[in-house]
Amino acid sequence: MGVKTLQEDRLGSQISPPPHPSSVKEEGATVHSSVKEEGAAIHSSVKEEGATIHSSAREESARPRSLVEGEGARHLLVAHDLVKHYRLPRESLFAAAPIVQALRGVSFKLRRGQALGIVGESGSGKSTLARMVMALEAPTSGSVHMNGRDLNALSASDLRAARADFQMVFQDPYGSLDPRQRVGRIVAEPLPTLPALPASERQARVDEALNAVGLRASDADKYPHEFSGGQRQRIAIARALITKPQLIVADEPVSALDVSVQAQVLNLLQDLRAQFGVAFLFISHDLAVVDHVCGNDGDEVAVMFAGRIVEQARSEVLFQHAAHPYTRALIAAVPGHVSGENANPKSVAPSSRVMPNAEATASGGCSFAARCPMRQARCDVEAPELRELAAGHLAACHFA
């Protein structure tokens, strides 16, 4: 408004006689003061609005990504299009280094408290997948989200803190325990991922974990060589439980144990799952073992071959209505599970005839075609996509 008055006065000055100098000076001072006050008010308003927006943005970014993105609220673990390549040594001086495609686009989701079994023969990519989920190695491409956070995008300190929510049980109970350390120190090894605990609480957690797996608190003072194979695996499970994780990745946890001891460890895992509500990513080459662990309602089994998931469904659906010829062959090899649609499956070629991953990829066809009894010309030139056959039942086969 002060600006408008000044413009009107300037227009009037072209017609009327010039005002007295002192009058102009006083009027200019009044206009300048008015403009200055108006500018200060606008600046204050903009500053307050900017501060509000900045504060809102800070609050939004400070929220856990699981709430911002929404994915972590529905699923505990989300693996998306995981690819992992390993470069091998050169076979000659001028030859290019060969590349092994260990994972080729693996995707899955795991709900809280759910068990997902990963089954397949040796070399199918199961252990590589476990390392990707545990963030022990970075994928060539793809992502792993735990509670809505991309594990491979976290800083070293944030990843260390996040590991309290997911722990691992390794295959070899002899090699995964340090023979020079007492059991109490071995079991307490993951505790630094948690906020600092007093010594009394640390000891209480060790005793609680040992008791949960059927060992005594006094066993904390012993060394690993004083235990049997099954007891050592119990120690490894206690180590995984001590941080009270939401997810345990079990990579062939009973394959190195006797059959009778296997049953004990598998029953222990089932009891711990019911007691603590922990989710399991259970990896094995034995479908019978996977069926035992992943037999609850809502549990699923995924079958891997040559770095890909070729079939995935709920446990009861997979065993009764397997669609992929490789899954049918695996089920047929398990005593007590050959029934219904899976009885007397067509012959499947032995694993020695499977094409290497690189050749299967170069041909553009199905990686299982060399062993498949249903093989047709289409299989050699077109790789089947993992598609939904029924609700929750996926298979990668042209003729499923």
Short mmCIF file of C-alpha atoms in Angstrom, two decimals:
data_model
loop_
_atom_site.label_atom_id
_atom_site.label_comp_id
_atom_site.label_asym_id
_atom_site.label_seq_id
_atom_site.Cartn_x
_atom_site.Cartn_y
_atom_site.Cartn_z
CA MET A 1 0.00 0.00 0.00
CA GLY A 2 2.94 2.32 0.68
CA VAL A 3 4.27 1.52 -2.79
CA LYS A 4 0.93 2.46 -4.35
CA THR A 5 0.86 5.81 -2.52
CA LEU A 6 4.35 6.60 -3.75
CA GLN A 7 3.36 5.83 -7.36
CA GLU A 8 0.25 8.05 -7.12
CA ASP A 9 2.36 10.87 -5.69
CA ARG A 10 4.86 10.51 -8.53
CA LEU A 11 2.06 10.69 -11.12
CA GLY A 12 0.58 13.72 -9.35
CA SER A 13 3.91 15.46 -9.36
CA GLN A 14 3.79 15.64 -13.16
CA ILE A 15 0.71 17.92 -12.94
CA SER A 16 0.89 19.79 -9.65
CA PRO A 17 3.74 21.99 -8.47
CA PRO A 18 6.61 20.25 -6.71
CA PRO A 19 6.02 19.86 -2.97
CA HIS A 20 8.26 21.31 -0.34
CA PRO A 21 11.54 19.33 0.07
CA SER A 22 10.90 18.61 3.74
CA SER A 23 7.48 17.17 2.88
CA VAL A 24 8.99 14.84 0.29
CA LYS A 25 11.63 13.71 2.74
CA GLU A 26 9.06 12.95 5.46
CA GLU A 27 6.78 11.13 3.02
CA GLY A 28 9.69 9.07 1.63
CA ALA A 29 10.67 8.06 5.14
CA THR A 30 7.10 7.00 5.85
CA VAL A 31 6.96 4.93 2.64
CA HIS A 32 10.36 3.34 3.32
CA SER A 33 9.30 2.40 6.84
CA SER A 34 6.03 0.89 5.58
CA VAL A 35 7.77 -1.17 2.90
CA LYS A 36 10.42 -2.33 5.38
CA GLU A 37 7.77 -3.46 7.89
CA GLU A 38 5.75 -5.26 5.19
CA GLY A 39 8.90 -6.99 3.89
CA ALA A 40 9.85 -8.08 7.39
CA ALA A 41 6.38 -9.54 7.94
CA ILE A 42 6.56 -11.50 4.66
CA HIS A 43 10.08 -12.71 5.47
CA SER A 44 8.94 -13.85 8.93
CA SER A 45 5.94 -15.68 7.43
CA VAL A 46 8.08 -17.43 4.82
CA LYS A 47 10.67 -18.32 7.45
CA GLU A 48 8.03 -19.83 9.74
CA GLU A 49 6.44 -21.76 6.84
CA GLY A 50 9.86 -23.03 5.73
CA ALA A 51 10.67 -24.12 9.26
CA THR A 52 7.36 -26.00 9.42
CA ILE A 53 8.01 -27.75 6.10
CA HIS A 54 11.60 -28.55 7.11
CA SER A 55 10.42 -29.95 10.44
CA SER A 56 7.79 -32.07 8.68
CA ALA A 57 10.38 -33.41 6.26
CA ARG A 58 12.73 -34.24 9.13
CA GLU A 59 9.96 -36.12 10.94
CA GLU A 60 9.09 -38.03 7.74
CA SER A 61 12.72 -39.03 7.11
CA ALA A 62 13.23 -39.95 10.75
CA ARG A 63 10.37 -42.44 10.59
CA PRO A 64 11.37 -46.07 10.07
CA ARG A 65 11.42 -46.90 6.39
CA SER A 66 9.03 -49.77 7.06
CA LEU A 67 6.37 -47.19 7.94
CA VAL A 68 7.20 -44.88 5.07
CA GLU A 69 7.30 -47.61 2.43
CA GLY A 70 4.68 -49.86 4.01
CA GLU A 71 6.38 -53.10 2.94
CA GLY A 72 7.91 -53.90 6.32
CA ALA A 73 4.50 -53.74 7.98
CA ARG A 74 3.27 -56.63 5.79
CA HIS A 75 6.42 -58.73 5.39
CA LEU A 76 9.45 -59.34 7.56
CA LEU A 77 11.77 -60.21 4.68
CA VAL A 78 11.50 -59.28 1.00
CA ALA A 79 14.03 -60.49 -1.58
CA HIS A 80 13.59 -58.91 -4.99
CA ASP A 81 15.18 -60.15 -8.22
CA LEU A 82 18.44 -61.32 -6.63
CA VAL A 83 21.28 -61.96 -9.08
CA LYS A 84 24.74 -63.10 -8.07
CA HIS A 85 27.67 -63.72 -10.42
CA TYR A 86 31.04 -65.15 -9.45
CA ARG A 87 34.08 -64.61 -11.64
CA LEU A 88 36.32 -67.69 -11.85
CA PRO A 89 40.07 -67.76 -12.55
CA ARG A 90 41.11 -67.55 -16.19
CA GLU A 91 41.71 -70.86 -17.90
CA SER A 92 44.41 -69.32 -20.09
CA LEU A 93 46.33 -66.06 -20.38
CA PHE A 94 44.22 -64.55 -23.17
CA ALA A 95 40.86 -66.11 -22.38
CA ALA A 96 38.14 -64.15 -20.63
CA ALA A 97 37.46 -65.12 -17.04
CA PRO A 98 34.42 -67.42 -16.90
CA ILE A 99 31.41 -66.31 -14.88
CA VAL A 100 29.15 -68.56 -12.81
CA GLN A 101 25.59 -67.32 -12.38
CA ALA A 102 24.80 -68.58 -8.90
CA LEU A 103 21.49 -66.71 -8.62
CA ARG A 104 19.35 -65.62 -11.55
CA GLY A 105 16.47 -63.43 -10.46
CA VAL A 106 15.28 -64.94 -7.16
CA SER A 107 12.34 -63.20 -5.47
CA PHE A 108 10.26 -64.15 -2.44
CA LYS A 109 8.56 -62.70 0.64
CA LEU A 110 8.48 -63.99 4.20
CA ARG A 111 5.86 -63.00 6.74
CA ARG A 112 6.49 -62.65 10.45
CA GLY A 113 6.44 -66.03 12.17
CA GLN A 114 6.28 -67.89 8.85
CA ALA A 115 8.63 -70.67 7.74
CA LEU A 116 9.85 -70.80 4.14
CA GLY A 117 11.73 -73.89 3.06
CA ILE A 118 14.30 -73.64 0.28
CA VAL A 119 15.03 -77.03 -1.27
CA GLY A 120 17.18 -78.15 -4.18
CA GLU A 121 20.18 -80.24 -5.09
CA SER A 122 23.78 -79.19 -4.53
CA GLY A 123 24.76 -76.28 -6.74
CA SER A 124 21.25 -74.87 -7.09
CA GLY A 125 22.14 -71.63 -5.28
CA LYS A 126 20.62 -72.28 -1.84
CA SER A 127 23.66 -71.33 0.26
CA THR A 128 24.38 -68.33 -1.96
CA LEU A 129 20.84 -67.16 -1.31
CA ALA A 130 21.44 -67.55 2.44
CA ARG A 131 24.53 -65.35 2.23
CA MET A 132 22.57 -62.69 0.34
CA VAL A 133 19.80 -62.70 2.96
CA MET A 134 22.34 -62.45 5.78
CA ALA A 135 24.12 -59.57 3.98
CA LEU A 136 27.37 -61.53 4.15
CA GLU A 137 27.80 -60.81 0.44
CA ALA A 138 26.32 -58.11 -1.77
CA PRO A 139 24.22 -59.25 -4.73
CA THR A 140 25.29 -58.39 -8.27
CA SER A 141 21.82 -56.86 -8.62
CA GLY A 142 18.55 -56.97 -6.73
CA SER A 143 17.77 -56.14 -3.11
CA VAL A 144 17.04 -57.66 0.28
CA HIS A 145 14.73 -55.73 2.61
CA MET A 146 14.43 -56.61 6.29
CA ASN A 147 11.71 -54.74 8.17
CA GLY A 148 11.41 -52.44 5.17
CA ARG A 149 15.11 -51.49 5.11
CA ASP A 150 17.48 -52.36 2.28
CA LEU A 151 20.28 -54.25 4.03
CA ASN A 152 22.84 -53.47 1.35
CA ALA A 153 22.14 -49.74 1.61
CA LEU A 154 22.85 -49.57 5.35
CA SER A 155 26.08 -48.25 6.80
CA ALA A 156 28.39 -50.69 8.55
CA SER A 157 27.23 -49.56 12.00
CA ASP A 158 23.54 -49.69 11.07
CA LEU A 159 23.94 -53.15 9.53
CA ARG A 160 25.70 -54.37 12.66
CA ALA A 161 22.79 -53.15 14.79
CA ALA A 162 20.23 -54.65 12.38
CA ARG A 163 21.83 -58.10 12.68
CA ALA A 164 20.21 -58.49 16.09
CA ASP A 165 16.96 -59.15 14.19
CA PHE A 166 18.31 -61.94 11.97
CA GLN A 167 20.73 -64.69 12.90
CA MET A 168 22.05 -67.81 11.21
CA VAL A 169 22.59 -71.48 12.05
CA PHE A 170 25.34 -72.99 9.91
CA GLN A 171 25.58 -76.44 8.42
CA ASP A 172 28.65 -77.77 10.22
CA PRO A 173 28.34 -77.86 14.03
CA TYR A 174 32.04 -78.73 14.25
CA GLY A 175 33.41 -75.90 12.11
CA SER A 176 31.02 -73.12 13.20
CA LEU A 177 32.16 -73.13 16.85
CA ASP A 178 35.57 -71.80 17.90
CA PRO A 179 37.32 -74.71 19.70
CA ARG A 180 39.44 -72.27 21.73
CA GLN A 181 36.49 -70.51 23.35
CA ARG A 182 34.19 -71.67 26.10
CA VAL A 183 30.54 -72.22 25.24
CA GLY A 184 29.40 -69.22 27.26
CA ARG A 185 31.54 -66.87 25.20
CA ILE A 186 30.47 -68.53 21.94
CA VAL A 187 26.77 -68.17 22.75
CA ALA A 188 27.26 -64.52 23.82
CA GLU A 189 29.07 -63.63 20.59
CA PRO A 190 26.09 -61.81 18.93
CA LEU A 191 25.32 -59.67 22.01
CA PRO A 192 27.44 -56.66 20.88
CA THR A 193 24.75 -56.04 18.22
CA LEU A 194 22.47 -54.97 21.09
CA PRO A 195 22.83 -51.87 23.29
CA ALA A 196 25.39 -52.31 26.06
CA LEU A 197 24.21 -54.84 28.64
CA PRO A 198 25.50 -55.19 32.21
CA ALA A 199 27.48 -58.34 32.92
CA SER A 200 24.68 -59.85 35.01
CA GLU A 201 22.15 -59.51 32.19
CA ARG A 202 24.61 -60.92 29.65
CA GLN A 203 25.07 -64.01 31.81
CA ALA A 204 21.32 -64.30 32.30
CA ARG A 205 20.81 -64.25 28.53
CA VAL A 206 23.41 -66.96 28.02
CA ASP A 207 21.79 -69.16 30.67
CA GLU A 208 18.33 -68.57 29.16
CA ALA A 209 19.50 -69.46 25.64
CA LEU A 210 21.22 -72.65 26.80
CA ASN A 211 18.15 -73.73 28.77
CA ALA A 212 15.93 -73.04 25.75
CA VAL A 213 17.84 -75.56 23.63
CA GLY A 214 17.92 -78.24 26.32
CA LEU A 215 21.38 -77.60 27.77
CA ARG A 216 22.36 -76.67 31.32
CA ALA A 217 23.63 -73.27 32.40
CA SER A 218 26.75 -74.98 33.75
CA ASP A 219 27.61 -76.07 30.20
CA ALA A 220 28.73 -72.48 29.55
CA ASP A 221 32.09 -73.27 31.16
CA LYS A 222 32.86 -76.19 28.82
CA TYR A 223 34.58 -76.29 25.43
CA PRO A 224 32.93 -77.49 22.18
CA HIS A 225 34.95 -80.71 22.02
CA GLU A 226 33.23 -81.88 25.20
CA PHE A 227 29.89 -82.15 23.37
CA SER A 228 28.40 -84.49 20.77
CA GLY A 229 27.45 -83.32 17.27
CA GLY A 230 23.79 -82.81 18.17
CA GLN A 231 24.72 -80.87 21.31
CA ARG A 232 27.07 -78.66 19.33
CA GLN A 233 24.26 -77.79 16.95
CA ARG A 234 22.13 -76.93 19.97
CA ILE A 235 24.90 -74.54 21.05
CA ALA A 236 24.81 -72.96 17.57
CA ILE A 237 21.03 -72.56 17.85
CA ALA A 238 21.42 -71.01 21.31
CA ARG A 239 23.87 -68.50 19.82
CA ALA A 240 21.29 -67.58 17.17
CA LEU A 241 18.53 -67.17 19.77
CA ILE A 242 20.39 -64.98 22.27
CA THR A 243 19.48 -61.67 20.59
CA LYS A 244 15.82 -62.77 20.37
CA PRO A 245 15.77 -62.36 16.56
CA GLN A 246 12.75 -62.14 14.32
CA LEU A 247 14.34 -64.37 11.66
CA ILE A 248 16.68 -67.36 11.75
CA VAL A 249 18.33 -68.54 8.54
CA ALA A 250 19.13 -72.25 8.91
CA ASP A 251 21.44 -73.53 6.18
CA GLU A 252 21.39 -77.35 6.15
CA PRO A 253 21.37 -77.43 9.98
CA VAL A 254 20.94 -81.22 10.30
CA SER A 255 22.71 -82.61 7.23
CA ALA A 256 25.90 -83.41 9.20
CA LEU A 257 24.04 -85.20 12.01
CA ASP A 258 22.89 -88.77 12.53
CA VAL A 259 19.26 -89.54 11.70
CA SER A 260 18.22 -89.91 15.34
CA VAL A 261 19.95 -86.65 16.25
CA GLN A 262 18.36 -84.94 13.25
CA ALA A 263 14.91 -85.64 14.65
CA GLN A 264 15.87 -84.13 17.99
CA VAL A 265 17.19 -80.93 16.43
CA LEU A 266 14.20 -80.58 14.09
CA ASN A 267 11.76 -81.01 16.97
CA LEU A 268 13.75 -78.43 18.91
CA LEU A 269 13.42 -75.93 16.06
CA GLN A 270 9.66 -76.50 15.96
CA ASP A 271 9.39 -75.97 19.73
CA LEU A 272 11.47 -72.77 19.59
CA ARG A 273 9.36 -71.44 16.76
CA ALA A 274 6.17 -72.01 18.74
CA GLN A 275 7.70 -70.52 21.88
CA PHE A 276 9.35 -67.39 20.45
CA GLY A 277 7.36 -66.80 17.24
CA VAL A 278 10.54 -66.58 15.18
CA ALA A 279 10.38 -66.86 11.38
CA PHE A 280 12.57 -69.43 9.63
CA LEU A 281 14.27 -69.51 6.26
CA PHE A 282 15.09 -73.21 6.26
CA ILE A 283 17.47 -74.47 3.58
CA SER A 284 17.93 -78.15 2.82
CA HIS A 285 18.38 -80.65 0.00
CA ASP A 286 16.03 -83.07 1.81
CA LEU A 287 12.33 -82.53 1.11
CA ALA A 288 11.29 -84.72 4.03
CA VAL A 289 13.21 -82.49 6.46
CA VAL A 290 11.73 -79.36 4.90
CA ASP A 291 8.23 -80.82 5.11
CA HIS A 292 8.73 -81.46 8.83
CA VAL A 293 9.85 -77.90 9.59
CA CYS A 294 7.48 -76.11 7.17
CA GLY A 295 4.34 -78.12 7.87
CA ASN A 296 2.29 -75.45 9.65
CA ASP A 297 -0.57 -73.56 8.05
CA GLY A 298 0.75 -70.73 5.92
CA ASP A 299 4.24 -72.16 5.59
CA GLU A 300 5.65 -72.43 2.08
CA VAL A 301 8.31 -74.38 0.19
CA ALA A 302 10.33 -73.04 -2.75
CA VAL A 303 12.21 -75.42 -5.05
CA MET A 304 15.43 -74.09 -6.61
CA PHE A 305 17.26 -75.33 -9.67
CA ALA A 306 20.24 -73.70 -11.40
CA GLY A 307 19.94 -70.44 -9.50
CA ARG A 308 16.19 -69.96 -9.95
CA ILE A 309 13.01 -70.79 -8.08
CA VAL A 310 11.16 -73.24 -10.35
CA GLU A 311 8.18 -73.86 -8.05
CA GLN A 312 6.75 -72.38 -4.86
CA ALA A 313 3.59 -73.21 -2.93
CA ARG A 314 2.24 -74.03 0.49
CA SER A 315 3.78 -77.20 1.84
CA GLU A 316 0.67 -79.37 1.56
CA VAL A 317 -0.05 -78.14 -1.96
CA LEU A 318 3.48 -78.74 -3.18
CA PHE A 319 3.62 -82.32 -1.94
CA GLN A 320 0.18 -83.26 -3.24
CA HIS A 321 0.03 -81.26 -6.49
CA ALA A 322 3.60 -80.62 -7.64
CA ALA A 323 3.58 -79.07 -11.12
CA HIS A 324 7.24 -78.86 -12.13
CA PRO A 325 8.92 -82.11 -13.31
CA TYR A 326 11.97 -81.40 -11.15
CA THR A 327 9.80 -81.06 -8.02
CA ARG A 328 8.02 -84.31 -8.88
CA ALA A 329 11.36 -86.09 -9.21
CA LEU A 330 12.50 -84.81 -5.80
CA ILE A 331 9.26 -85.90 -4.15
CA ALA A 332 9.41 -89.32 -5.79
CA ALA A 333 12.81 -89.85 -4.17
CA VAL A 334 11.41 -89.29 -0.68
CA PRO A 335 9.86 -92.39 0.95
CA GLY A 336 6.29 -91.84 2.10
CA HIS A 337 5.52 -88.88 -0.14
CA VAL A 338 4.74 -90.56 -3.48
CA SER A 339 1.00 -90.26 -3.82
CA GLY A 340 -1.73 -88.77 -5.97
CA GLU A 341 -0.45 -86.74 -8.91
CA ASN A 342 3.16 -87.45 -7.92
CA ALA A 343 2.97 -91.24 -8.13
CA ASN A 344 5.23 -92.93 -10.68
CA PRO A 345 6.58 -89.75 -12.32
CA LYS A 346 8.32 -90.01 -15.67
CA SER A 347 12.03 -90.69 -15.51
CA VAL A 348 14.29 -87.71 -14.88
CA ALA A 349 17.90 -87.77 -16.08
CA PRO A 350 20.58 -87.81 -13.36
CA SER A 351 22.17 -84.56 -12.26
CA SER A 352 25.37 -85.27 -14.21
CA ARG A 353 23.47 -84.45 -17.39
CA VAL A 354 22.33 -81.01 -16.32
CA MET A 355 23.58 -78.17 -18.49
CA PRO A 356 25.91 -75.65 -16.81
CA ASN A 357 24.25 -72.34 -16.01
CA ALA A 358 26.24 -70.45 -18.63
CA GLU A 359 25.18 -72.81 -21.44
CA ALA A 360 21.54 -72.75 -20.38
CA THR A 361 21.56 -68.96 -20.35
CA ALA A 362 23.34 -68.74 -23.71
CA SER A 363 20.79 -71.01 -25.36
CA GLY A 364 17.94 -68.89 -24.04
CA GLY A 365 16.01 -72.00 -23.07
CA CYS A 366 14.95 -73.79 -19.91
CA SER A 367 17.86 -74.71 -17.65
CA PHE A 368 16.16 -78.02 -16.78
CA ALA A 369 15.50 -79.05 -20.40
CA ALA A 370 18.49 -81.41 -20.59
CA ARG A 371 17.00 -83.59 -17.84
CA CYS A 372 13.28 -83.04 -18.37
CA PRO A 373 11.10 -85.95 -19.56
CA MET A 374 8.57 -83.43 -20.92
CA ARG A 375 11.12 -81.63 -23.10
CA GLN A 376 9.90 -80.13 -26.38
CA ALA A 377 11.36 -77.80 -28.98
CA ARG A 378 10.01 -74.74 -27.19
CA CYS A 379 12.00 -75.62 -24.06
CA ASP A 380 15.32 -75.22 -25.92
CA VAL A 381 14.72 -71.65 -27.07
CA GLU A 382 12.40 -70.07 -24.49
CA ALA A 383 12.98 -69.93 -20.74
CA PRO A 384 9.71 -70.34 -18.82
CA GLU A 385 8.64 -67.56 -16.49
CA LEU A 386 7.60 -68.23 -12.89
CA ARG A 387 3.82 -67.89 -13.20
CA GLU A 388 0.86 -68.44 -10.93
CA LEU A 389 -1.02 -71.68 -11.62
CA ALA A 390 -3.44 -71.26 -8.73
CA ALA A 391 -3.70 -69.02 -5.70
CA GLY A 392 -0.25 -69.03 -4.09
CA HIS A 393 1.08 -71.80 -6.37
CA LEU A 394 3.88 -70.70 -8.74
CA ALA A 395 5.77 -72.80 -11.27
CA ALA A 396 8.26 -72.11 -14.07
CA CYS A 397 7.28 -74.67 -16.72
CA HIS A 398 5.65 -74.25 -20.13
CA PHE A 399 3.54 -77.36 -19.64
CA ALA A 400 2.66 -77.17 -15.94
#
